[in-house]
C-alpha positions as MATLAB code, in Angstrom:
seq = 'XXXXXXXXXXXXXXXXXXXXXXXXXXXXXXXXXXXXXXXXXXXXXXXXXXXXXXXXXXXXXXXXXXXXXXXXXXXXXXXXXXXXXXXXXXXXXXXXXXXXXXXXXXXXXXXXXXXXXXXXXXXXXXXXXXXXXXXXXXXXXXXXXXXXXXXXXXXXXXXXXXXXXXXXXXXXXXXXXXXXXXXXXXXXXXXXXXXXXXXXXXXXXXXXXXXXXXXXXXXXXXXXXXXXXXXXXXXXXXXXXXXXXXXXXXXXXXXXXXXXXXXXXXXXXXXXXXXXXXXXXXXXXXXXXXXXXXXXXXXXXXXXXXXXXXXXXXXXXXXXXXXXXXXXXXXXXXXXXXXXXXXXXXXXXXXXXXXXXXXXXXXXXXXX';
ca = [
     110.707  109.791   81.253;
     113.637  112.018   82.101;
     117.233  111.682   81.040;
     120.373  113.725   81.599;
     122.389  114.967   78.673;
     125.197  116.681   80.541;
     124.773  117.924   84.109;
     122.192  119.000   86.639;
     120.908  122.565   86.398;
     122.021  124.974   89.076;
     119.560  125.793   91.826;
     118.333  129.311   92.397;
     119.856  131.561   94.998;
     118.472  130.909   98.501;
     118.113  134.639   99.030;
     116.574  135.455   95.670;
     114.429  132.669   94.230;
     113.863  133.117   90.502;
     110.986  132.426   88.129;
     111.210  129.516   85.699;
     111.041  130.423   82.008;
     108.742  128.491   79.655;
     109.350  128.714   75.914;
     106.637  127.120   73.740;
     103.764  127.847   71.356;
     102.125  124.475   71.970;
      98.951  125.399   73.867;
      98.397  121.902   75.253;
     101.986  121.620   76.439;
     101.815  125.100   77.948;
      98.696  124.143   79.928;
     100.523  121.131   81.351;
     103.621  123.128   82.264;
     101.559  125.851   83.927;
      99.721  123.176   85.908;
     103.000  121.678   87.076;
     104.359  125.105   88.008;
     101.232  125.753   90.070;
     101.673  122.409   91.833;
     105.236  123.419   92.695;
     104.236  126.870   93.935;
     106.010  128.784   91.156;
     104.811  131.523   88.787;
     106.657  131.178   85.470;
     107.513  133.643   82.744;
     106.151  132.486   79.355;
     107.515  133.316   75.883;
     107.171  131.895   72.385;
     110.901  132.264   71.780;
     113.994  133.699   73.418;
     112.842  136.746   75.430;
     113.552  140.107   73.783;
     115.404  141.167   76.920;
     118.391  138.870   76.769;
     118.852  138.642   80.517;
     115.461  136.914   80.754;
     116.976  133.835   79.133;
     120.255  133.968   81.023;
     118.896  134.950   84.439;
     116.084  132.387   84.738;
     117.108  129.627   87.166;
     115.296  127.023   85.042;
     114.290  127.100   81.361;
     111.641  124.708   80.007;
     111.782  124.547   76.227;
     108.931  122.847   74.396;
     109.976  120.499   71.606;
     108.136  122.796   69.194;
     110.425  125.736   70.099;
     113.845  124.178   69.467;
     114.493  126.150   66.275;
     113.428  129.419   67.873;
     115.964  129.091   70.724;
     118.781  127.590   68.671;
     120.768  130.816   68.588;
     120.413  131.597   72.295;
     123.395  131.777   74.620;
     124.386  128.363   75.952;
     123.659  128.043   79.645;
     122.943  125.473   82.317;
     119.459  124.687   83.551;
     117.709  124.060   80.213;
     115.197  121.201   79.991;
     113.736  120.064   76.655;
     110.132  118.958   77.191;
     108.208  116.782   74.755;
     105.622  114.012   74.527;
     106.812  111.545   71.889;
     108.574  108.763   73.791;
     109.679  107.094   70.559;
     111.211  110.118   68.814;
     114.950  109.337   68.401;
     115.646  112.856   67.096;
     114.887  114.474   70.448;
     118.420  113.788   71.678;
     119.969  115.597   68.740;
     117.676  118.572   69.288;
     118.613  118.622   72.972;
     122.292  118.795   72.039;
     121.586  121.618   69.579;
     120.177  123.877   72.280;
     122.546  122.718   75.046;
     119.808  121.145   77.188;
     120.803  119.436   80.423;
     117.815  117.122   80.440;
     115.216  115.638   78.125;
     111.835  115.158   79.765;
     108.785  113.409   78.353;
     105.309  114.024   79.719;
     103.399  112.624   81.449;
     106.029  110.216   82.833;
     108.405  112.921   84.032;
     105.840  115.098   85.809;
     106.961  114.408   89.394;
     110.624  115.013   88.557;
     109.720  118.318   86.951;
     107.501  119.399   89.856;
     110.381  118.742   92.237;
     112.827  120.697   90.076;
     110.449  123.658   89.720;
     109.791  123.593   93.464;
     113.541  123.806   94.069;
     113.537  126.983   91.995;
     110.521  128.389   93.852;
     112.213  127.752   97.206;
     115.535  129.132   96.054;
     117.315  125.924   97.002;
     121.037  126.249   97.507;
     123.613  123.982   99.092;
     122.030  121.179  101.158;
     122.420  121.212  104.918;
     125.306  119.417  106.541;
     123.362  116.638  108.256;
     124.789  114.975  111.360;
     123.278  112.095  113.314;
     124.059  111.334  116.953;
     123.428  107.863  118.388;
     124.271  106.274  121.716;
     126.433  103.184  121.875;
     124.284  102.103  124.806;
     121.460  103.535  126.863;
     122.384  106.603  128.874;
     125.431  107.412  126.763;
     124.468  111.083  126.519;
     123.621  111.150  122.796;
     120.529  113.354  123.169;
     122.433  115.876  125.262;
     125.268  115.979  122.740;
     122.794  116.378  119.857;
     121.218  119.347  121.619;
     124.605  120.894  122.377;
     125.693  120.533  118.741;
     122.483  122.156  117.503;
     122.637  125.015  120.022;
     126.281  125.653  119.114;
     125.515  125.668  115.390;
     122.708  128.196  115.867;
     124.859  130.363  118.139;
     127.448  130.571  115.365;
     124.851  131.942  112.961;
     123.987  128.841  110.921;
     120.429  127.981  110.006;
     119.905  124.964  112.278;
     117.277  122.279  112.661;
     117.325  119.724  115.477;
     115.373  116.553  114.688;
     114.236  114.063  117.316;
     114.079  110.686  115.553;
     113.277  108.732  118.738;
     109.528  108.625  119.489;
     110.240  106.909  122.827;
     112.818  109.414  123.998;
     110.545  111.896  125.740;
     111.012  114.800  123.324;
     114.020  117.003  122.692;
     111.822  120.084  123.089;
     111.642  119.150  126.789;
     115.440  119.039  126.996;
     115.492  122.527  125.459;
     112.793  123.800  127.810;
     110.218  124.307  125.055;
     107.636  121.562  125.483;
     104.852  124.165  125.464;
     106.215  126.185  122.516;
     103.893  126.694  119.565;
     104.587  124.671  116.459;
     104.107  121.297  114.839;
     105.490  117.991  116.059;
     106.138  114.700  114.235;
     102.544  113.394  114.341;
     101.443  116.335  112.177;
     103.641  114.987  109.359;
     102.514  111.360  109.547;
     100.304  111.757  106.471;
     102.923  113.586  104.374;
     103.305  112.245  100.852;
     105.562  113.415   98.053;
     107.397  116.670   98.500;
     107.306  118.808  101.653;
     108.141  122.496  101.226;
     111.357  123.389  103.041;
     110.289  126.930  103.880;
     106.859  125.833  105.088;
     108.441  123.127  107.249;
     110.847  125.549  108.876;
     108.150  128.119  109.630;
     105.826  125.494  111.125;
     108.252  124.205  113.760;
     108.912  125.590  117.257;
     111.838  128.001  117.472;
     113.971  127.528  120.580;
     117.363  129.110  121.271;
     117.552  130.441  117.674;
     117.060  127.003  116.125;
     114.078  125.024  114.870;
     113.096  121.780  116.572;
     111.140  118.824  115.203;
     110.214  116.714  118.197;
     107.384  114.512  119.478;
     104.305  115.552  121.396;
     103.087  114.064  124.654;
     100.181  112.171  123.060;
      99.942  108.543  122.070;
     102.849  107.287  119.983;
     102.061  107.777  116.293;
     103.845  105.778  113.619;
     105.333  108.059  110.960;
     105.675  106.112  107.669;
     109.151  105.909  106.130;
     108.088  107.920  103.083;
     106.950  110.759  105.344;
     110.260  110.661  107.244;
     112.124  110.772  103.933;
     110.086  113.734  102.661;
     110.426  115.767  105.870;
     114.178  115.276  106.233;
     114.749  115.996  102.542;
     112.847  119.276  102.986;
     114.969  120.142  106.012;
     118.184  119.470  104.085;
     117.121  121.694  101.189;
     117.079  124.733  103.490;
     120.840  124.594  103.981;
     122.800  125.241  107.165;
     122.953  122.254  109.494;
     120.576  119.497  110.539;
     121.285  117.523  113.720;
     119.372  114.279  114.273;
     119.087  112.502  117.617;
     118.855  108.829  116.644;
     117.419  105.902  118.594;
     119.405  102.705  118.981;
     116.348  100.798  117.787;
     116.580  100.785  113.986;
     113.448  100.513  111.840;
     112.471  101.552  108.310;
     111.912  105.178  109.332;
     115.314  105.428  111.007;
     116.884  103.806  107.937;
     115.467  106.668  105.855;
     117.196  109.133  108.189;
     120.491  107.261  108.134;
     120.507  107.287  104.330;
     120.450  111.114  104.307;
     123.193  111.694  106.903;
     126.517  113.182  105.882;
     128.114  111.748  109.019;
     127.130  110.172  112.312;
     128.622  110.284  115.790;
     128.458  107.162  117.946;
     128.654  108.266  121.594;
     130.390  105.576  123.668;
     131.112  105.638  127.405;
     134.623  104.357  128.038;
     133.927  101.006  129.662;
     134.106   97.527  128.171;
     130.369   96.730  128.357;
     129.552   99.994  126.574;
     132.151   99.280  123.912;
     130.691   95.805  123.365;
     127.166   97.227  123.026;
     128.399  100.001  120.754;
     129.984   97.438  118.476;
     126.555   96.030  117.679;
     125.124   99.469  117.037;
     128.074  100.370  114.828;
     127.639   97.189  112.817;
     124.010   98.026  112.025;
     124.437  101.769  111.471;
     127.631  101.360  109.454;
     125.734   99.398  106.815;
     123.902  102.599  105.837;
     125.947  105.585  107.051;
     128.990  106.273  104.895;
     130.857  108.264  107.580;
     130.522  106.911  111.125;
     132.817  108.233  113.869;
     133.106  107.519  117.548;
     132.857  110.178  120.263;
     134.171  108.766  123.544;
     132.823  109.847  126.924;
     134.698  109.353  130.151;
     135.414  108.548  132.889;
     137.691  105.837  131.572;
     137.812  102.266  132.790;
     141.306  100.943  133.564;
     143.264  100.279  130.388;
     140.991  102.355  128.170;
     141.390  105.755  126.572;
     139.664  107.386  123.616;
     142.172  106.014  121.098;
     141.750  102.468  122.393;
     137.935  102.687  122.241;
     138.128  103.851  118.635;
     140.559  101.039  117.830;
     138.338   98.397  119.401;
     135.367   99.631  117.372;
     137.381  100.093  114.185;
     136.050  103.630  113.719;
     137.629  107.068  113.257;
     137.819  109.082  116.473;
     135.764  112.275  116.503;
     137.103  113.252  119.900;
     136.500  112.982  123.605;
     133.114  114.273  124.758;
     133.817  116.259  127.932;
     132.256  115.167  131.176;
     130.404  118.029  132.790;
     127.181  118.210  134.804;
     124.886  119.238  131.911;
     125.975  116.126  129.987;
     125.194  113.765  132.855;
     122.164  115.655  134.195;
     120.687  117.315  131.065;
     117.773  118.891  132.918;
     119.761  120.017  135.914;
     120.178  123.633  134.824;
     118.046  126.396  133.396;
     119.902  126.497  130.083;
     120.302  123.671  127.576;
     123.665  122.026  126.917;
     126.111  124.291  125.096;
     123.918  127.386  125.421;
     126.452  129.567  127.231;
     129.215  128.985  124.699;
     131.613  128.338  127.572;
     132.967  125.163  129.060;
     134.492  122.005  127.593;
     131.281  120.716  125.985;
     130.716  123.971  124.100;
     134.342  123.934  122.957;
     134.010  120.333  121.779;
     130.940  121.272  119.707;
     132.534  124.400  118.250;
     135.640  122.453  117.247;
     133.511  119.702  115.749;
     131.588  122.127  113.522;
     134.753  123.919  112.466;
     136.274  120.662  111.234;
     133.088  119.213  109.766;
     132.236  122.334  107.776;
     135.753  122.514  106.345;
     135.580  118.856  105.357;
     132.208  119.464  103.727;
     133.526  122.355  101.680;
     133.030  125.490  103.732;
     130.227  127.476  105.341;
     126.706  126.458  104.421;
];
């Protein structure tokens, strides 16, 4: 069992992960907490009371106080990130003791073990602000969604943001091909099909191919492997914990795995060619995606059919307009040149992507 008393503890700095602090004299409880720290990949600092060096208490990104040690830490400086850990599920006094030491959470073992492992692992990874996660989906086939997803990711990386491009379409041929890296070393989606529970963000990033200063999670050229929804959820959650940006190329075919991706998006772009058949098809996609994605916007791609412009397409779909996706050869023939879309930083597509990130990052609260 876990329960919040006030607020979530702050994560550690991404650049300087800290060590959790354990305060207890209960040998059995200490063994359990050390086991959980080991499972999370963290080496804790252990004391029977408030550390003699005062900054040890204040600087630790996470403090685990055994129920036996409440009196010994009662005079310590109030701070965020304190968890009171006990075993007696039926002890009504634990809440009062949590208030006395300013704990953020009360956790009872063994029920709260997975929550605590995840929280300790956040500390070990130095988790900071989650990545701004953007999905791109075509309103119909051939809309240019994959090319736009690649251009957005390349632009993000060129501007110095930690960037991950995720190919969520197993039938799409592989975004690593579009980026010219189909033979690059690194793991692809099938390697994560058996993932359960938490995936380490740092380990994920290091395992993936690096192309054009960004990491890419794509599909291999083998037989199509079904990746269970829980594995999709774990992998994308790990990617988000690393910060920066995550761009996901989404299929129009929605299944349980894609639903897991949609649930973690901050916003999605629906790419719609400006003709009536495309708008009609996009309406169906928007209806399905909009049930899960809280911020869905339309990106219109010309040339325009008579009577249509970008504003009219957005009106017909009832969606906010993200802008007009420029028509240029790389968008229509993604493999026609030696460089991937947006790689040069010049041209209307690159400008569209740069302007998109500038607005989206401001809306999300600044640089990640």
